[in-house]
């Protein structure tokens, strides 16, 4: 049972991670504007993050006089690690980015940000003992309404696109199952080990994509100062540090409570856009933020009572 201080720390870490993830659109957009595809951005991010994490683990193992652990203790658990790399890595990023090509950014954001609600339902489906209280459901729906208020920003017009919306929902389901499977290994392995396996299998499972769409950016493009700086931020901060921190948060709070912070993602994105791009903050943003915060508080009530 977590103490109030430990729970507060975990929530603050979750807030920091979501804030960083909400800022990545600026850095990703710069790379896209320089001709680097979403799949290439993902691959470069995960390669850099994996190599750095592997190096840090090797240094730590050498300092302790131990051997670096490369494989899980059983093939079943190794398959779970592969599934984590697929659902939290390659398939999630590909489906989310592909959705943007076939539907609006608003639709994609709305569907992907319903992930906490989907995660709650998936957990209830696979774990019959996970009872959803009325207060939890009401809180999640309130936060979902707040998220929609922030994203729509008073423009309540949606353009249905079956393919794009299906791809966005695929990303949402991927993250829900990533959270579900994390529960199977999170207490048996360190968060650093799990994160390294996610990066590795994320890279392995994206390889078939390059059979259909081969090619990577030229080294001269990658080494341009602005390009390299953006890649390093996305790799070292948004991927390496944030994935390790997020997996730790799941261990501390549980997958459902941790995933509720996804509702907060549009808030951090808009704040970052206001700060960097001077975009206007509207009354709908304030109303939506209040609904999200109230909903998250109610939805987290089960673990606090």
Short mmCIF file of C-alpha atoms in Angstrom, two decimals:
data_model
loop_
_atom_site.label_atom_id
_atom_site.label_comp_id
_atom_site.label_asym_id
_atom_site.label_seq_id
_atom_site.Cartn_x
_atom_site.Cartn_y
_atom_site.Cartn_z
CA UNK A 1 0.00 0.00 0.00
CA UNK A 2 1.47 3.34 -1.07
CA UNK A 3 1.72 6.17 1.41
CA UNK A 4 0.13 9.53 0.55
CA UNK A 5 3.59 10.96 -0.13
CA UNK A 6 4.59 8.09 -2.43
CA UNK A 7 1.31 8.34 -4.34
CA UNK A 8 1.75 12.10 -4.73
CA UNK A 9 5.29 11.55 -6.05
CA UNK A 10 4.02 9.00 -8.58
CA UNK A 11 1.30 11.40 -9.76
CA UNK A 12 3.85 14.22 -10.14
CA UNK A 13 6.09 11.95 -12.21
CA UNK A 14 3.09 11.00 -14.36
CA UNK A 15 2.25 14.68 -14.85
CA UNK A 16 5.85 15.42 -15.90
CA UNK A 17 5.90 12.53 -18.39
CA UNK A 18 2.57 13.57 -19.94
CA UNK A 19 3.76 17.19 -20.13
CA UNK A 20 6.88 16.11 -22.03
CA UNK A 21 4.88 13.85 -24.34
CA UNK A 22 2.48 16.72 -24.96
CA UNK A 23 5.37 18.91 -26.12
CA UNK A 24 6.76 16.44 -28.63
CA UNK A 25 4.45 17.60 -31.43
CA UNK A 26 6.66 20.66 -31.99
CA UNK A 27 9.84 18.60 -32.29
CA UNK A 28 8.17 15.95 -34.43
CA UNK A 29 6.71 18.58 -36.76
CA UNK A 30 10.16 20.02 -37.43
CA UNK A 31 11.44 16.58 -38.42
CA UNK A 32 8.40 15.98 -40.64
CA UNK A 33 8.96 19.34 -42.35
CA UNK A 34 12.49 18.18 -43.18
CA UNK A 35 11.25 15.12 -45.05
CA UNK A 36 11.64 12.49 -42.31
CA UNK A 37 8.63 10.16 -42.24
CA UNK A 38 6.77 9.20 -39.03
CA UNK A 39 8.12 5.63 -39.21
CA UNK A 40 11.67 6.91 -39.67
CA UNK A 41 11.27 9.27 -36.71
CA UNK A 42 10.04 6.39 -34.55
CA UNK A 43 12.89 4.13 -35.68
CA UNK A 44 15.60 6.73 -35.08
CA UNK A 45 14.09 7.59 -31.67
CA UNK A 46 14.05 3.99 -30.54
CA UNK A 47 17.51 3.14 -31.95
CA UNK A 48 19.15 6.03 -30.09
CA UNK A 49 17.17 5.34 -26.90
CA UNK A 50 17.93 1.60 -27.00
CA UNK A 51 21.67 2.06 -27.58
CA UNK A 52 21.94 4.61 -24.78
CA UNK A 53 19.93 2.50 -22.34
CA UNK A 54 21.94 -0.61 -23.21
CA UNK A 55 25.19 1.30 -22.69
CA UNK A 56 24.04 2.63 -19.31
CA UNK A 57 23.02 -0.87 -18.19
CA UNK A 58 26.38 -2.30 -19.30
CA UNK A 59 28.25 0.37 -17.34
CA UNK A 60 26.08 -0.26 -14.28
CA UNK A 61 26.54 -4.04 -14.52
CA UNK A 62 30.31 -3.66 -14.85
CA UNK A 63 30.40 -1.33 -11.84
CA UNK A 64 28.52 -3.90 -9.77
CA UNK A 65 30.56 -6.79 -11.14
CA UNK A 66 27.48 -8.54 -12.53
CA UNK A 67 26.45 -9.75 -15.97
CA UNK A 68 24.00 -7.86 -18.15
CA UNK A 69 20.66 -9.65 -18.39
CA UNK A 70 19.55 -9.93 -22.01
CA UNK A 71 16.65 -12.39 -21.89
CA UNK A 72 13.63 -12.87 -19.69
CA UNK A 73 13.44 -15.86 -17.36
CA UNK A 74 11.06 -17.79 -19.62
CA UNK A 75 9.95 -17.80 -23.26
CA UNK A 76 6.44 -16.90 -22.15
CA UNK A 77 7.70 -13.73 -20.48
CA UNK A 78 9.96 -12.99 -23.46
CA UNK A 79 6.87 -13.16 -25.69
CA UNK A 80 5.12 -10.73 -23.36
CA UNK A 81 8.09 -8.36 -23.77
CA UNK A 82 7.75 -8.69 -27.55
CA UNK A 83 4.04 -7.91 -27.29
CA UNK A 84 4.87 -4.84 -25.20
CA UNK A 85 7.27 -3.65 -27.90
CA UNK A 86 4.55 -4.14 -30.52
CA UNK A 87 1.64 -2.55 -28.66
CA UNK A 88 3.55 0.25 -26.91
CA UNK A 89 6.03 0.80 -29.72
CA UNK A 90 5.76 0.07 -33.43
CA UNK A 91 2.04 -0.65 -33.86
CA UNK A 92 0.96 2.20 -31.58
CA UNK A 93 3.12 4.82 -33.30
CA UNK A 94 2.40 3.59 -36.83
CA UNK A 95 -1.37 3.45 -36.34
CA UNK A 96 -1.49 6.85 -34.64
CA UNK A 97 0.62 8.54 -37.31
CA UNK A 98 -1.18 6.77 -40.15
CA UNK A 99 -4.51 7.92 -38.71
CA UNK A 100 -3.38 11.53 -39.18
CA UNK A 101 -3.09 10.87 -42.93
CA UNK A 102 -6.69 9.68 -43.25
CA UNK A 103 -8.62 11.74 -40.70
CA UNK A 104 -8.38 15.07 -38.93
CA UNK A 105 -6.02 15.80 -36.06
CA UNK A 106 -9.10 16.51 -33.92
CA UNK A 107 -10.59 13.08 -34.58
CA UNK A 108 -7.26 11.38 -33.90
CA UNK A 109 -6.72 13.27 -30.65
CA UNK A 110 -10.26 12.61 -29.42
CA UNK A 111 -10.11 8.88 -30.12
CA UNK A 112 -6.57 8.29 -28.82
CA UNK A 113 -7.25 10.28 -25.65
CA UNK A 114 -10.18 8.01 -24.74
CA UNK A 115 -7.49 5.43 -23.93
CA UNK A 116 -8.06 5.58 -20.13
CA UNK A 117 -11.71 4.62 -20.57
CA UNK A 118 -10.80 1.79 -22.96
CA UNK A 119 -8.07 0.62 -20.56
CA UNK A 120 -10.56 0.49 -17.71
CA UNK A 121 -12.95 -1.63 -19.79
CA UNK A 122 -10.15 -3.94 -21.01
CA UNK A 123 -9.02 -4.55 -17.43
CA UNK A 124 -12.57 -5.34 -16.41
CA UNK A 125 -12.84 -7.78 -19.32
CA UNK A 126 -9.66 -9.71 -18.48
CA UNK A 127 -9.65 -9.31 -14.70
CA UNK A 128 -13.09 -10.08 -13.35
CA UNK A 129 -11.98 -9.04 -9.87
CA UNK A 130 -11.34 -5.50 -11.15
CA UNK A 131 -14.71 -3.99 -10.29
CA UNK A 132 -15.46 -0.57 -11.81
CA UNK A 133 -17.23 1.60 -9.26
CA UNK A 134 -19.82 4.18 -10.25
CA UNK A 135 -17.54 6.92 -8.99
CA UNK A 136 -14.65 5.67 -11.12
CA UNK A 137 -16.83 5.46 -14.22
CA UNK A 138 -18.33 8.90 -13.57
CA UNK A 139 -14.87 10.35 -13.04
CA UNK A 140 -13.49 8.83 -16.22
CA UNK A 141 -16.48 10.04 -18.26
CA UNK A 142 -16.15 13.54 -16.76
CA UNK A 143 -12.45 13.66 -17.64
CA UNK A 144 -13.28 12.37 -21.12
CA UNK A 145 -15.84 15.17 -21.53
CA UNK A 146 -13.25 17.70 -20.38
CA UNK A 147 -10.71 16.33 -22.85
CA UNK A 148 -13.26 16.64 -25.68
CA UNK A 149 -14.00 20.24 -24.60
CA UNK A 150 -10.30 21.11 -24.75
CA UNK A 151 -9.67 19.40 -28.09
CA UNK A 152 -12.81 20.64 -29.88
CA UNK A 153 -12.34 24.16 -28.47
CA UNK A 154 -15.93 25.17 -29.20
CA UNK A 155 -15.96 23.82 -32.75
CA UNK A 156 -18.27 20.85 -32.40
CA UNK A 157 -17.87 19.54 -35.92
CA UNK A 158 -16.45 16.08 -36.57
CA UNK A 159 -15.63 14.70 -39.99
CA UNK A 160 -16.05 10.94 -39.97
CA UNK A 161 -13.37 8.96 -41.79
CA UNK A 162 -13.80 5.21 -41.21
CA UNK A 163 -10.21 4.23 -42.06
CA UNK A 164 -8.54 7.06 -40.18
CA UNK A 165 -10.82 6.73 -37.16
CA UNK A 166 -10.24 2.97 -37.09
CA UNK A 167 -6.48 3.50 -37.13
CA UNK A 168 -6.75 6.01 -34.27
CA UNK A 169 -8.87 3.54 -32.30
CA UNK A 170 -6.24 0.85 -33.02
CA UNK A 171 -3.62 3.08 -31.36
CA UNK A 172 -5.95 3.56 -28.41
CA UNK A 173 -6.48 -0.21 -28.01
CA UNK A 174 -2.73 -0.84 -28.40
CA UNK A 175 -1.97 1.41 -25.43
CA UNK A 176 -4.71 -0.25 -23.38
CA UNK A 177 -3.23 -3.71 -24.01
CA UNK A 178 0.27 -2.36 -23.34
CA UNK A 179 -0.97 -1.28 -19.92
CA UNK A 180 -2.70 -4.62 -19.42
CA UNK A 181 0.41 -6.68 -20.22
CA UNK A 182 2.64 -4.46 -18.11
CA UNK A 183 0.78 -5.87 -15.12
CA UNK A 184 2.08 -9.35 -15.99
CA UNK A 185 5.77 -8.42 -15.71
CA UNK A 186 6.07 -5.13 -13.87
CA UNK A 187 6.71 -6.70 -10.44
CA UNK A 188 9.10 -9.40 -11.73
CA UNK A 189 11.54 -7.22 -13.68
CA UNK A 190 13.06 -3.77 -13.23
CA UNK A 191 11.49 -0.89 -15.13
CA UNK A 192 14.81 -0.32 -16.93
CA UNK A 193 14.92 -3.93 -18.17
CA UNK A 194 11.30 -3.79 -19.36
CA UNK A 195 11.87 -0.47 -21.11
CA UNK A 196 14.95 -1.81 -22.91
CA UNK A 197 12.94 -4.81 -24.14
CA UNK A 198 10.14 -2.48 -25.32
CA UNK A 199 12.65 -0.49 -27.38
CA UNK A 200 14.25 -3.64 -28.79
CA UNK A 201 11.02 -5.34 -29.83
CA UNK A 202 9.58 -2.05 -31.04
CA UNK A 203 12.46 -1.93 -33.51
CA UNK A 204 12.17 -5.61 -34.43
CA UNK A 205 8.43 -5.40 -35.11
CA UNK A 206 8.72 -2.32 -37.32
CA UNK A 207 11.15 -4.04 -39.72
CA UNK A 208 8.36 -5.44 -41.96
CA UNK A 209 7.30 -1.84 -42.64
CA UNK A 210 10.64 -1.21 -44.35
CA UNK A 211 10.10 -4.13 -46.70
CA UNK A 212 7.19 -2.18 -48.17
CA UNK A 213 8.60 1.33 -47.65
CA UNK A 214 12.41 1.03 -47.62
CA UNK A 215 14.86 3.83 -46.95
CA UNK A 216 16.18 6.05 -44.17
CA UNK A 217 17.21 9.73 -44.12
CA UNK A 218 20.72 10.55 -45.29
CA UNK A 219 23.34 10.94 -42.56
CA UNK A 220 23.96 14.52 -43.72
CA UNK A 221 20.31 15.36 -42.92
CA UNK A 222 20.35 13.66 -39.52
CA UNK A 223 23.56 15.46 -38.49
CA UNK A 224 22.15 18.92 -39.15
CA UNK A 225 22.26 20.66 -35.71
CA UNK A 226 18.50 21.35 -35.45
CA UNK A 227 17.56 17.88 -36.71
CA UNK A 228 20.01 16.14 -34.38
CA UNK A 229 18.93 18.26 -31.39
CA UNK A 230 15.27 17.38 -31.96
CA UNK A 231 16.06 13.69 -32.42
CA UNK A 232 18.12 13.63 -29.23
CA UNK A 233 15.29 15.24 -27.26
CA UNK A 234 12.75 12.78 -28.63
CA UNK A 235 15.12 9.85 -28.03
CA UNK A 236 16.76 10.65 -24.69
CA UNK A 237 13.98 12.55 -22.95
CA UNK A 238 10.63 11.68 -24.55
CA UNK A 239 11.55 8.02 -25.14
CA UNK A 240 14.31 6.81 -22.79
CA UNK A 241 13.57 8.82 -19.64
CA UNK A 242 9.82 9.03 -20.11
CA UNK A 243 9.28 5.34 -20.88
CA UNK A 244 11.31 4.31 -17.84
CA UNK A 245 9.40 6.82 -15.69
CA UNK A 246 6.01 5.80 -17.11
CA UNK A 247 6.63 2.10 -16.51
CA UNK A 248 7.60 3.00 -12.94
CA UNK A 249 4.38 5.00 -12.54
CA UNK A 250 2.35 1.99 -13.72
CA UNK A 251 4.09 -0.11 -11.05
CA UNK A 252 3.31 2.47 -8.35
CA UNK A 253 -0.24 3.51 -9.24
CA UNK A 254 -1.52 0.62 -11.31
CA UNK A 255 -2.25 0.76 -15.03
CA UNK A 256 -5.75 2.25 -14.79
CA UNK A 257 -4.82 5.16 -12.48
CA UNK A 258 -1.63 5.85 -14.45
CA UNK A 259 -3.42 5.82 -17.81
CA UNK A 260 -5.93 8.40 -16.56
CA UNK A 261 -3.13 10.94 -17.02
CA UNK A 262 -3.55 10.53 -20.80
CA UNK A 263 -6.61 12.78 -20.39
CA UNK A 264 -4.19 15.53 -19.38
CA UNK A 265 -2.19 15.29 -22.61
CA UNK A 266 -4.22 17.89 -24.61
CA UNK A 267 -3.81 20.37 -21.75
CA UNK A 268 -0.02 20.19 -21.80
CA UNK A 269 -0.01 20.35 -25.60
CA UNK A 270 -2.06 23.56 -25.66
CA UNK A 271 -0.03 25.15 -22.84
CA UNK A 272 3.16 24.35 -24.75
CA UNK A 273 1.64 25.79 -27.96
CA UNK A 274 0.67 28.95 -26.04
CA UNK A 275 4.17 29.27 -24.60
CA UNK A 276 6.20 28.50 -27.74
CA UNK A 277 3.83 29.32 -30.61
CA UNK A 278 1.79 32.10 -28.94
CA UNK A 279 -1.48 30.28 -29.59
CA UNK A 280 -4.52 31.64 -27.74
CA UNK A 281 -6.00 29.96 -24.67
CA UNK A 282 -9.81 30.05 -24.79
CA UNK A 283 -12.53 29.71 -22.11
CA UNK A 284 -13.20 26.20 -23.45
CA UNK A 285 -9.66 25.27 -22.43
CA UNK A 286 -10.30 26.49 -18.86
CA UNK A 287 -13.64 24.65 -18.60
CA UNK A 288 -12.17 21.46 -20.07
CA UNK A 289 -9.17 21.60 -17.74
CA UNK A 290 -11.43 21.86 -14.67
CA UNK A 291 -13.50 18.88 -15.89
CA UNK A 292 -10.38 16.80 -16.55
CA UNK A 293 -8.89 17.52 -13.12
CA UNK A 294 -12.18 16.80 -11.33
CA UNK A 295 -12.74 13.62 -13.34
CA UNK A 296 -9.20 12.34 -12.71
CA UNK A 297 -9.64 12.95 -8.97
CA UNK A 298 -12.90 10.97 -8.90
CA UNK A 299 -11.57 8.19 -11.12
CA UNK A 300 -8.59 7.69 -8.79
CA UNK A 301 -10.83 7.40 -5.74
CA UNK A 302 -10.87 3.56 -5.63
CA UNK A 303 -7.15 3.24 -4.93
CA UNK A 304 -7.27 5.96 -2.29
CA UNK A 305 -10.21 4.58 -0.33
#
